[in-house]
Short mmCIF file of C-alpha atoms in Angstrom, two decimals:
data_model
loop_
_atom_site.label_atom_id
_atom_site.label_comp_id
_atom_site.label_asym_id
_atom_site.label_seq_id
_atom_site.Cartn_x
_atom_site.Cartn_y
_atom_site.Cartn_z
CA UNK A 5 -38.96 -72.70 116.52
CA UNK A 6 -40.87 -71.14 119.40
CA UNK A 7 -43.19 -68.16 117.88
CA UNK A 8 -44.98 -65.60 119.23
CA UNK A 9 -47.23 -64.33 116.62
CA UNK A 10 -48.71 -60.60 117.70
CA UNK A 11 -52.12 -59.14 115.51
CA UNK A 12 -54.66 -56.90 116.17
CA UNK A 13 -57.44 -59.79 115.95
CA UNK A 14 -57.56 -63.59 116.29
CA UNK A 15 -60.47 -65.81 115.51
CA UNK A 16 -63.47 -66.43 116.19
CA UNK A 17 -63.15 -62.90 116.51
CA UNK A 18 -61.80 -61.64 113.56
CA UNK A 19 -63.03 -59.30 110.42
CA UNK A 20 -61.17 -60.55 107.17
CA UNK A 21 -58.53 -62.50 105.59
CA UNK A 22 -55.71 -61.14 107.81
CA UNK A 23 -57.18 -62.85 110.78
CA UNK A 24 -57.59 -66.12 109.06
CA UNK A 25 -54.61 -66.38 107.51
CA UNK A 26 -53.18 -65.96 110.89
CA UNK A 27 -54.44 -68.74 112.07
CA UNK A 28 -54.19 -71.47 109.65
CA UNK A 29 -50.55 -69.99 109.27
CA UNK A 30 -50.55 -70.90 112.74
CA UNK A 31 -52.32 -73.98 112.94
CA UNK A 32 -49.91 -75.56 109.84
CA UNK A 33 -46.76 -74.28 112.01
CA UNK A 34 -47.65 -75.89 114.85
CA UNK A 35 -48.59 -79.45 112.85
CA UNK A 36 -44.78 -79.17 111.69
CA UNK A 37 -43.72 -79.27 115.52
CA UNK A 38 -42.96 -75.55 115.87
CA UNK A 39 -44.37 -74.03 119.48
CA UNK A 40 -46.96 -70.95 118.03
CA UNK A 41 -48.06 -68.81 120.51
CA UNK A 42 -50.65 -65.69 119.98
CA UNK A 43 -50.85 -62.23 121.71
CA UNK A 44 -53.82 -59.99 120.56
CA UNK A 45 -56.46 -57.73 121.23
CA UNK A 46 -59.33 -58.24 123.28
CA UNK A 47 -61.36 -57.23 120.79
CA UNK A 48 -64.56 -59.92 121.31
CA UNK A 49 -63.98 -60.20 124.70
CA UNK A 50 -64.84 -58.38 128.35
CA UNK A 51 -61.44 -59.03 130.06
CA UNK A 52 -57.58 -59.96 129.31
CA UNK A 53 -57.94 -63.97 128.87
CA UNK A 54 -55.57 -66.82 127.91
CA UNK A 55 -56.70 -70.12 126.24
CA UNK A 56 -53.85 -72.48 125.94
CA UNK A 57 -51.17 -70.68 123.59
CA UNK A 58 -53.68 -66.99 122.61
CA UNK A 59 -53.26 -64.15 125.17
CA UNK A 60 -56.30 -61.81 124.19
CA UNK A 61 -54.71 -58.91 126.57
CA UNK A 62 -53.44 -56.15 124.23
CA UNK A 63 -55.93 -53.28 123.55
CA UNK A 64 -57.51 -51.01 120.43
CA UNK A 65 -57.33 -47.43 120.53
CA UNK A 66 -61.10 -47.68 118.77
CA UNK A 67 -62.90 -50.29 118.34
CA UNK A 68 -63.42 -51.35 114.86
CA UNK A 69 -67.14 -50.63 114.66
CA UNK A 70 -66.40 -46.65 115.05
CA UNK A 71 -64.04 -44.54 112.96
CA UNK A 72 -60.32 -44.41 113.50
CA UNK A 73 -59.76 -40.90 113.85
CA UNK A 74 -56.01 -39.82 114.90
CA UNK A 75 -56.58 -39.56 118.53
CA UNK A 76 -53.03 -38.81 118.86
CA UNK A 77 -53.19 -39.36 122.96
CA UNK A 78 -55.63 -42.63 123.07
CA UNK A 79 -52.83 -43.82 120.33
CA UNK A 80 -50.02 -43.50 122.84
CA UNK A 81 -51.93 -44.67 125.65
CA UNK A 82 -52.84 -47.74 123.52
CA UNK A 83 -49.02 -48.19 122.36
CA UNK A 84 -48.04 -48.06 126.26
CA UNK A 85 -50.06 -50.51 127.93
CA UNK A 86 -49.36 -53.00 124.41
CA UNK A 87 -45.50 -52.51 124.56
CA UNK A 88 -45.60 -52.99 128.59
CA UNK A 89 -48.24 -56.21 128.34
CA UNK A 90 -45.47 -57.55 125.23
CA UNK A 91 -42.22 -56.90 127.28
CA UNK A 92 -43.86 -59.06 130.42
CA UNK A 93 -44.82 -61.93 128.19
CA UNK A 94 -41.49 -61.73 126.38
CA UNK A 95 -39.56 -62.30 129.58
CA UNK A 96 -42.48 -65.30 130.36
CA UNK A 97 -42.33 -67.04 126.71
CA UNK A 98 -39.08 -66.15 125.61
CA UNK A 99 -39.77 -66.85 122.26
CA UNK A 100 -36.80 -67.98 119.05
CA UNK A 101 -38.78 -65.04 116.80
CA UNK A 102 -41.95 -62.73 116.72
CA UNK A 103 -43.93 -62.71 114.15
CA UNK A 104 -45.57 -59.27 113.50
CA UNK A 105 -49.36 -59.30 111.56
CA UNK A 106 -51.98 -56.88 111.34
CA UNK A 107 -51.32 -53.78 114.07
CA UNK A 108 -54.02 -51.70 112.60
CA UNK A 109 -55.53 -50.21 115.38
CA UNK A 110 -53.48 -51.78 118.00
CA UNK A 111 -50.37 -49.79 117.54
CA UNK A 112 -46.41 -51.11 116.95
CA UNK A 113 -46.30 -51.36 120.66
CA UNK A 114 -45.75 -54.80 120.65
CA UNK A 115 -43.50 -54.67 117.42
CA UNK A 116 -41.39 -51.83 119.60
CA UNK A 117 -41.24 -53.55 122.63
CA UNK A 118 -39.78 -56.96 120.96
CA UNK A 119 -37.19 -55.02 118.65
CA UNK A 120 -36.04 -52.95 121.86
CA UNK A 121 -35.70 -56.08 123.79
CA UNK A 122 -33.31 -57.68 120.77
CA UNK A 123 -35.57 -60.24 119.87
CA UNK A 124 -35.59 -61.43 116.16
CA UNK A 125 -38.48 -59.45 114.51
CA UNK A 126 -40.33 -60.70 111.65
CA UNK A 127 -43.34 -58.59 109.93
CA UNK A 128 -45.84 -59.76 107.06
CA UNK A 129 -48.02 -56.87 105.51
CA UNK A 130 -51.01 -58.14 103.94
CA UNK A 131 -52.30 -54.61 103.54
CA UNK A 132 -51.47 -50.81 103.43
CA UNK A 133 -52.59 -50.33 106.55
CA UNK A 134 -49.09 -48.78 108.51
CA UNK A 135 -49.89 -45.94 105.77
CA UNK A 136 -51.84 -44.49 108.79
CA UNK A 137 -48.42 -44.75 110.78
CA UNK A 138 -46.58 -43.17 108.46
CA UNK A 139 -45.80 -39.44 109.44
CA UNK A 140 -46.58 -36.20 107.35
CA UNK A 141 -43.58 -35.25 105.78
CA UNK A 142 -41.99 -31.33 106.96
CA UNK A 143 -44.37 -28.65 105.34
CA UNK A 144 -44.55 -24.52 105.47
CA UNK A 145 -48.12 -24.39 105.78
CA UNK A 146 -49.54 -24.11 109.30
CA UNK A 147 -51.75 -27.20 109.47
CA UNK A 148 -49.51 -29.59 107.82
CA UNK A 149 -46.35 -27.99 110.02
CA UNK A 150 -48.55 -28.69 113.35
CA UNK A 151 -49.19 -32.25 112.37
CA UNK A 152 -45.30 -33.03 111.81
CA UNK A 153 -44.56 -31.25 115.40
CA UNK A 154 -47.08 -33.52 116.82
CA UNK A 155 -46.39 -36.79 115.11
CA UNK A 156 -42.20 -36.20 114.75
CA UNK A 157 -41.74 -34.75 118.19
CA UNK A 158 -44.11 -35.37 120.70
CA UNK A 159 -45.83 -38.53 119.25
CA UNK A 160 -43.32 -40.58 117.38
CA UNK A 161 -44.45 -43.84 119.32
CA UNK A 162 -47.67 -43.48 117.47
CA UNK A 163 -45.79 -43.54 114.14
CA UNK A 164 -43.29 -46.31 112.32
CA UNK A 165 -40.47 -43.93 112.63
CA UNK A 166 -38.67 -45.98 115.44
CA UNK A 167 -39.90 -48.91 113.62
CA UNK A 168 -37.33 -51.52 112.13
CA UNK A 169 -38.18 -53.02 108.68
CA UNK A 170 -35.20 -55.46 108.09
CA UNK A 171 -37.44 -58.63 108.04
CA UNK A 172 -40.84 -58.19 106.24
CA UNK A 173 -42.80 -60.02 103.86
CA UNK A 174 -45.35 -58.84 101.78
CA UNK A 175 -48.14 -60.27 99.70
CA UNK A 176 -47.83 -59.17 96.50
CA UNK A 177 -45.51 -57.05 94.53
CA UNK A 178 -48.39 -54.43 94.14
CA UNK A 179 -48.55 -54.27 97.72
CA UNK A 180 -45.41 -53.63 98.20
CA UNK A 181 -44.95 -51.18 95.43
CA UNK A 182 -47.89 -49.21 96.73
CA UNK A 183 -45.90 -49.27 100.41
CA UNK A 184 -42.99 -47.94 99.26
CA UNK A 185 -45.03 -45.22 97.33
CA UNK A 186 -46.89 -44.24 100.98
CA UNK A 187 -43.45 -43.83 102.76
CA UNK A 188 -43.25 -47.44 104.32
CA UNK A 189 -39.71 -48.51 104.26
CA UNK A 190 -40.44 -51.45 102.49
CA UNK A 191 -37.74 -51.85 99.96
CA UNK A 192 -36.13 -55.11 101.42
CA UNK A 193 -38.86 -57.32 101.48
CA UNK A 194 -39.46 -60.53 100.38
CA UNK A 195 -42.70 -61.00 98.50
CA UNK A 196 -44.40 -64.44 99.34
CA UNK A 197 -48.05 -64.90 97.99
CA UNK A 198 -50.12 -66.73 100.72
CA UNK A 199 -52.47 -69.78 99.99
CA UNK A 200 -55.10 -71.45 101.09
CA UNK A 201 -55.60 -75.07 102.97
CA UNK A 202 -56.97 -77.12 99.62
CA UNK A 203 -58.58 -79.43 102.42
CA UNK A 204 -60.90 -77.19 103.38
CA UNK A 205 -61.96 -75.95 99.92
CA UNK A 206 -62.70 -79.17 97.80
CA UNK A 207 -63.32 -79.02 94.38
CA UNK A 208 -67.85 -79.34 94.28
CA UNK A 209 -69.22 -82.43 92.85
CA UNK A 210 -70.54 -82.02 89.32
CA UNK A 211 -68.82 -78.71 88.44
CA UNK A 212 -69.71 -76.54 86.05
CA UNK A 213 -73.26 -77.52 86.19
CA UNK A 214 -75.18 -75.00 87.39
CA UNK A 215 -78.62 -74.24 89.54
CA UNK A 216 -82.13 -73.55 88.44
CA UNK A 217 -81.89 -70.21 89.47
CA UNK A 218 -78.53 -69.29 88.23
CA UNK A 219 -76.83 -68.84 92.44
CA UNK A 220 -74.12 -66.34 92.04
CA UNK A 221 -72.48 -64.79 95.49
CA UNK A 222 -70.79 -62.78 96.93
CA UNK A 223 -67.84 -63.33 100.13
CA UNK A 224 -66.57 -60.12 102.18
CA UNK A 225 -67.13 -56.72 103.86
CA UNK A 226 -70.20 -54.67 102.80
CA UNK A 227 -68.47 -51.85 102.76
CA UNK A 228 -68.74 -49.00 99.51
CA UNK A 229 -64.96 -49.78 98.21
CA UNK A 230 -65.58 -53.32 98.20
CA UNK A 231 -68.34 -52.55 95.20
CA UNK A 232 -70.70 -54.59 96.23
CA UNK A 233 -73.45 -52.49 94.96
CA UNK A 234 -72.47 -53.10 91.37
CA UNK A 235 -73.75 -56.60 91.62
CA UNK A 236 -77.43 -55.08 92.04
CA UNK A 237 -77.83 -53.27 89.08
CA UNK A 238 -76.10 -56.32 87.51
CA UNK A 239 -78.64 -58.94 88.87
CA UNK A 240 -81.88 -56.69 88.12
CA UNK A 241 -80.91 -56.58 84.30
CA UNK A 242 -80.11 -60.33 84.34
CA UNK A 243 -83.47 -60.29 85.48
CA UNK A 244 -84.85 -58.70 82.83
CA UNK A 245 -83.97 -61.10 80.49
CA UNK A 246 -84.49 -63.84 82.23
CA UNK A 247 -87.43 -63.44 85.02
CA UNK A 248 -86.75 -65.69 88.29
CA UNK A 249 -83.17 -66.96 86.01
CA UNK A 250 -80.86 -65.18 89.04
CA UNK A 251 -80.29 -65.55 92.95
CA UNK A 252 -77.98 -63.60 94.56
CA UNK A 253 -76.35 -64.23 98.35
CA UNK A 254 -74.13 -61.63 100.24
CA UNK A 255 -72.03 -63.46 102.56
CA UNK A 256 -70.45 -60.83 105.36
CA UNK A 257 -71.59 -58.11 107.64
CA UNK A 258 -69.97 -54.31 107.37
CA UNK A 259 -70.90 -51.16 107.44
CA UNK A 260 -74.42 -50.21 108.80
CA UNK A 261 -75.32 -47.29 106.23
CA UNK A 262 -73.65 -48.94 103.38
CA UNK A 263 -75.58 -52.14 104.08
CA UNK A 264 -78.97 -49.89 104.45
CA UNK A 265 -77.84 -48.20 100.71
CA UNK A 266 -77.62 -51.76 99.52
CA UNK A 267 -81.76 -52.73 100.84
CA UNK A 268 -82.27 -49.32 99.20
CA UNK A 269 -80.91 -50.39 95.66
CA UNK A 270 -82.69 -53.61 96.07
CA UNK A 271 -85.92 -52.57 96.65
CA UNK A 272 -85.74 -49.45 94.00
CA UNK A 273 -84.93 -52.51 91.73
CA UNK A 274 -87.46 -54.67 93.19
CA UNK A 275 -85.54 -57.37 93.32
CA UNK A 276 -85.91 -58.27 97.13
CA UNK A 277 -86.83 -62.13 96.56
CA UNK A 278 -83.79 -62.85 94.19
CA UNK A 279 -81.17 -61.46 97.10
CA UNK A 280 -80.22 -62.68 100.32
CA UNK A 281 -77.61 -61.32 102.97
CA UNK A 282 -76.59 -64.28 105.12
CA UNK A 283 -74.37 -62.04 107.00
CA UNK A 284 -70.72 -63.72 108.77
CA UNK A 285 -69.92 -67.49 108.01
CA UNK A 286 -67.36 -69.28 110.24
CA UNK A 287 -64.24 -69.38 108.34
CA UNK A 288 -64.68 -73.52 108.50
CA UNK A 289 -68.12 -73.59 106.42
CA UNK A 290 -67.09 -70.97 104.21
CA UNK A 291 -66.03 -73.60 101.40
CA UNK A 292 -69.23 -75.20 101.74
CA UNK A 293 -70.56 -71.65 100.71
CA UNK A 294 -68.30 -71.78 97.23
CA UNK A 295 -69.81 -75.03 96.11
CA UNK A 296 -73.22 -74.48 96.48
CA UNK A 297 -73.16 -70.86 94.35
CA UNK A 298 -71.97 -71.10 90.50
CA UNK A 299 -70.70 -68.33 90.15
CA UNK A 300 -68.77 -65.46 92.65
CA UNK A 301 -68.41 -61.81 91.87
CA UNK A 302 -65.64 -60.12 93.18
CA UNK A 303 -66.67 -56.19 93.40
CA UNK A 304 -63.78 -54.33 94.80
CA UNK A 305 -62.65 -51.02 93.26
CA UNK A 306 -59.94 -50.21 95.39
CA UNK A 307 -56.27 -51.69 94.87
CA UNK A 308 -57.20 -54.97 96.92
CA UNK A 309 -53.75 -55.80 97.97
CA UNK A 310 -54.09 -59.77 97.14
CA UNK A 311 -57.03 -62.16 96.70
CA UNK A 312 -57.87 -64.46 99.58
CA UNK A 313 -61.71 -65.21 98.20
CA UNK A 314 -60.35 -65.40 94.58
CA UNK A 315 -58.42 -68.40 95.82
CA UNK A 316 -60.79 -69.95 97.63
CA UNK A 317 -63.28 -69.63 95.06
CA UNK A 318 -61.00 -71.25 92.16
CA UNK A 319 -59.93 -73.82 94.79
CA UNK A 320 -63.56 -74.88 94.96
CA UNK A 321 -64.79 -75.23 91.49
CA UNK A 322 -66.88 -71.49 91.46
CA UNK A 323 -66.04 -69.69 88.48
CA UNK A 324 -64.90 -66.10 89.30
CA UNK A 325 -65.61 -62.51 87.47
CA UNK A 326 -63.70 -60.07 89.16
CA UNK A 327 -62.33 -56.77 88.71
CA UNK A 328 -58.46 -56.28 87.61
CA UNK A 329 -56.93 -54.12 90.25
CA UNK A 330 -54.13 -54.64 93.21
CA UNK A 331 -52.76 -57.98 93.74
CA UNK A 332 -55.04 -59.80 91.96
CA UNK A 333 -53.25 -58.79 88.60
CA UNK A 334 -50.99 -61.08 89.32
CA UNK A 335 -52.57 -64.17 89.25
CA UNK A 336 -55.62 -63.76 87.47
CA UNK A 337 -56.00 -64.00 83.40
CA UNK A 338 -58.86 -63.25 81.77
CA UNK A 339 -60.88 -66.07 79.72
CA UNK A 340 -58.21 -68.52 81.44
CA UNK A 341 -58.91 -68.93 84.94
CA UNK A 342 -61.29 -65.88 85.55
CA UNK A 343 -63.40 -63.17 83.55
CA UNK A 344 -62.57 -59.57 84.39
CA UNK A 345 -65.35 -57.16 84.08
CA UNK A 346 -64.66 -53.07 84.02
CA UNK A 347 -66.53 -51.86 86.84
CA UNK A 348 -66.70 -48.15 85.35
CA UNK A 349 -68.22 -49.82 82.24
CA UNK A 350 -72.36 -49.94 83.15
CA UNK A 351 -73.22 -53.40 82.12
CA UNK A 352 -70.49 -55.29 81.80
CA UNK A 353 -70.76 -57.38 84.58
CA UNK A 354 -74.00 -58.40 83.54
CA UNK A 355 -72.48 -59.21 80.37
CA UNK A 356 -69.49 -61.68 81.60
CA UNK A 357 -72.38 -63.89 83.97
CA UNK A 358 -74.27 -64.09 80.65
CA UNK A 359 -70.99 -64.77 79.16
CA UNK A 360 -69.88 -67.93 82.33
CA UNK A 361 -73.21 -68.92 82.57
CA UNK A 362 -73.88 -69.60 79.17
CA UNK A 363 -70.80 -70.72 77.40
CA UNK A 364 -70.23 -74.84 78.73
CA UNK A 365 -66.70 -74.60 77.21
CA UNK A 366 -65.88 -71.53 78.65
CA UNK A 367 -67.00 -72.19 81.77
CA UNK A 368 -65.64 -75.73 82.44
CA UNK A 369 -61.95 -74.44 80.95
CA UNK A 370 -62.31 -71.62 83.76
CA UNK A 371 -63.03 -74.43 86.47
CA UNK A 372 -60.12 -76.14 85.77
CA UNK A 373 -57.76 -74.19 85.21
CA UNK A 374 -58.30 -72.20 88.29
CA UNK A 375 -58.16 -75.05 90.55
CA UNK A 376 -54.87 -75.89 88.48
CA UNK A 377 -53.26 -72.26 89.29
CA UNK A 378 -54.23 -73.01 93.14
CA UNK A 379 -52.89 -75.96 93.48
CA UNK A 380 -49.80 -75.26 91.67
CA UNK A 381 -49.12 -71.88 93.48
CA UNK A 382 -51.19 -70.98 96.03
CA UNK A 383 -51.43 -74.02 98.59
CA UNK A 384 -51.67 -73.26 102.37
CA UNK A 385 -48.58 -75.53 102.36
CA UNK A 386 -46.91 -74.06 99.51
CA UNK A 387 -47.18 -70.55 101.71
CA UNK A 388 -46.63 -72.25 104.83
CA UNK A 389 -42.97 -73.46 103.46
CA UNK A 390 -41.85 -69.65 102.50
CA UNK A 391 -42.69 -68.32 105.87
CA UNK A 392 -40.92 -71.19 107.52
CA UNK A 393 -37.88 -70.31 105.76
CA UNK A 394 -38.40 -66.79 106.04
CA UNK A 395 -38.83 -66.79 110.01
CA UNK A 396 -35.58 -69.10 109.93
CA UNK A 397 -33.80 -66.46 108.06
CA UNK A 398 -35.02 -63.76 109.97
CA UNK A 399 -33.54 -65.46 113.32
CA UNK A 400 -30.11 -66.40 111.68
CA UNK A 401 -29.92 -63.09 109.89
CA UNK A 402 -30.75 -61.29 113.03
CA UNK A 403 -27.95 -63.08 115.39
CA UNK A 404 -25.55 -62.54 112.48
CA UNK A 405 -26.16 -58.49 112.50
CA UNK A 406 -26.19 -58.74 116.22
CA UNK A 407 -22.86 -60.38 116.64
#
């Protein structure tokens, strides 16, 4: 197949597991002989480039270090110059299918352009994010009646409702659920849970024996719904117990005052020489991260659509305490291959690291069994199969409702 994947960011220049996904999805495609080519944002860089098969030419209507906002007319002028930049390198690529990612702040310009063209038109939603496309629904009141003028009549291009959804995958069945619930027509798709590539996240040497101090971490955006402050309180009553017992890392970068709150907490707790913020990793050296730590904490307490850290984490041999919300329900099992901890109940993560970091049997069952559960289920290749045979059945399907 010949592919032309379109997403708001690409690595190196990327901000989560959307991006990377992308392009190992893209990487394993092309090491099975399909052609995978990229169009994004040039988000990361001055000017419109191309290196090899990634066009970095399409634009943001913000960039993602300042908030969204609805800026209803830098929207539109965003989906323009992305629906006229996809239509020219449609005509030049001329691809079998294009495979839709992440258009959070980039628009469905380039989803629009390839649909109105007739070209098969594939989508996978990782995240809620096209909840911000959605538009209001008809009101009496004055406010929500000007919105639906504005985003029914004179902006629709800024919304999904000339948007197809007959081909779309989604991660989880929470996702999707939670789609359908925010007005995304969702209802078709196909639910294909994404994986990781094992080679990159070996099992450690020696697990389940563990550092002198205790190294527990943390992987993601420091932002407030990621929870990442509930691992300070966490780690200064560990502390308490057990003086100089604890080291805690924050891998990621994210919000400036939310990362400011965080120093706050940890100095109020005084606590500063048992944390560290290493700030971004390169998505290549993050499994090197994993097997050095013995334990990660996963914070989040929003509805995390899936769990791309969870798996990586299992894959390499670092126990996991996490919450129990989103996506994640569906693969994690408490005292099996995780421990949940209640992050409304004040202690209780401290409680489950006492619990993995002193129980052997406990925490070499946990080891195993989540490397088991990723290897069974959740293999870069294992995903890699289901979206092969889901962009081949979007294509076929396609020509057969186009006949």
């Amino acid at each position: 197949m010949r592919i032309l994947n379109i997403t708001n960011l690409y690595p190196p220049h990327f901000l989560g597991g959307y991006e990377v996904l992308c392009e190992y999805t893209s990487k394993y495609l092309e090491k099975r002989g399909h052609e995978v080519f990229i169009l994004t944002s040039r988000h990361g860089v001055d000017e419109p480039t191309s290196e090899g098969r990634i066009y970095r030419r399409l634009k943001l209507y913000q960039p993602f270090d300042r908030p969204a906002g609805l800026q209803r007319s830098k929207r539109l002028t965003t989906f323009r110059h992305n629906h006229t930049v996809t239509r020219c390198l449609l005509r030049q690529l001329q691809p079998d299918v294009v495979f839709i990612w992440s258009q959070l702040r980039l628009t469905a310009g380039g989803a629009m352009a390839a649909q109105e063209a007739n070209f098969p038109v594939a989508m996978t939603m990782n995240d809620n994010h096209l909840q911000s496309f959605v538009p209001p629904k008809w009101g009496i009141k004055l406010l929500q009646l000007r919105r639906c003028i504005l985003d029914n009549i004179l902006y629709p291009h800024i919304t999904i409702k000339n948007l197809k959804f007959d081909h779309v995958t989604c991660i989880s069945e929470d996702l999707k659920s939670n789609l359908i619930d925010l007005g995304v027509p969702v209802q078709k798709a196909k639910v294909i849970y994404q994986g990781i590539p094992l080679h990159r996240f070996p099992m450690k040497d020696n697990p389940g024996i563990l550092h002198k101090p205790i190294h527990l971490c943390y992987v993601g955006q420091l932002q407030e719904w990621k929870g990442v402050h509930l691992a300070i309180p966490a780690l200064a009553s560990l502390l308490k117990k057990n003086p100089d017992g604890y080291w805690l890392e924050l891998i990621g970068t994210g919000d400036a005052g939310y990362t400011d709150r965080l120093v706050s907490d940890i100095k109020y707790n005084n606590i500063e020489k048992n944390v560290h913020f290493r700030g971004r990793v390169p998505p290549d050296q993050i499994g090197k991260i994993y097997r050095k730590h013995d334990v990660f904490l996963f914070t989040s307490t929003w509805e995390e659509p899936f769990g791309l850290t969870h798996l990586e984490a299992m894959a390499s041999g670092t126990p996991v305490i996490s919450t129990f919300r989103g996506g994640m329900k569906e693969f994690l099992i408490h005292e099996e291959n995780c421990l949940i901890f209640n992050p409304d109940q004040p202690g209780h993560l401290a409680e489950q690291v006492g619990r993995i970091v002193n129980d052997d049997k406990l925490r070499h069952k946990i080891i195993y069994n989540a490397r088991q559960t990723i290897e069974q289920k959740f293999s870069a290749s294992h995903y890699v199969d289901h979206i092969e045979k889901f962009l081949e059945w979007t294509i076929k399907n396609h020509h057969i409702s186009s006949a």
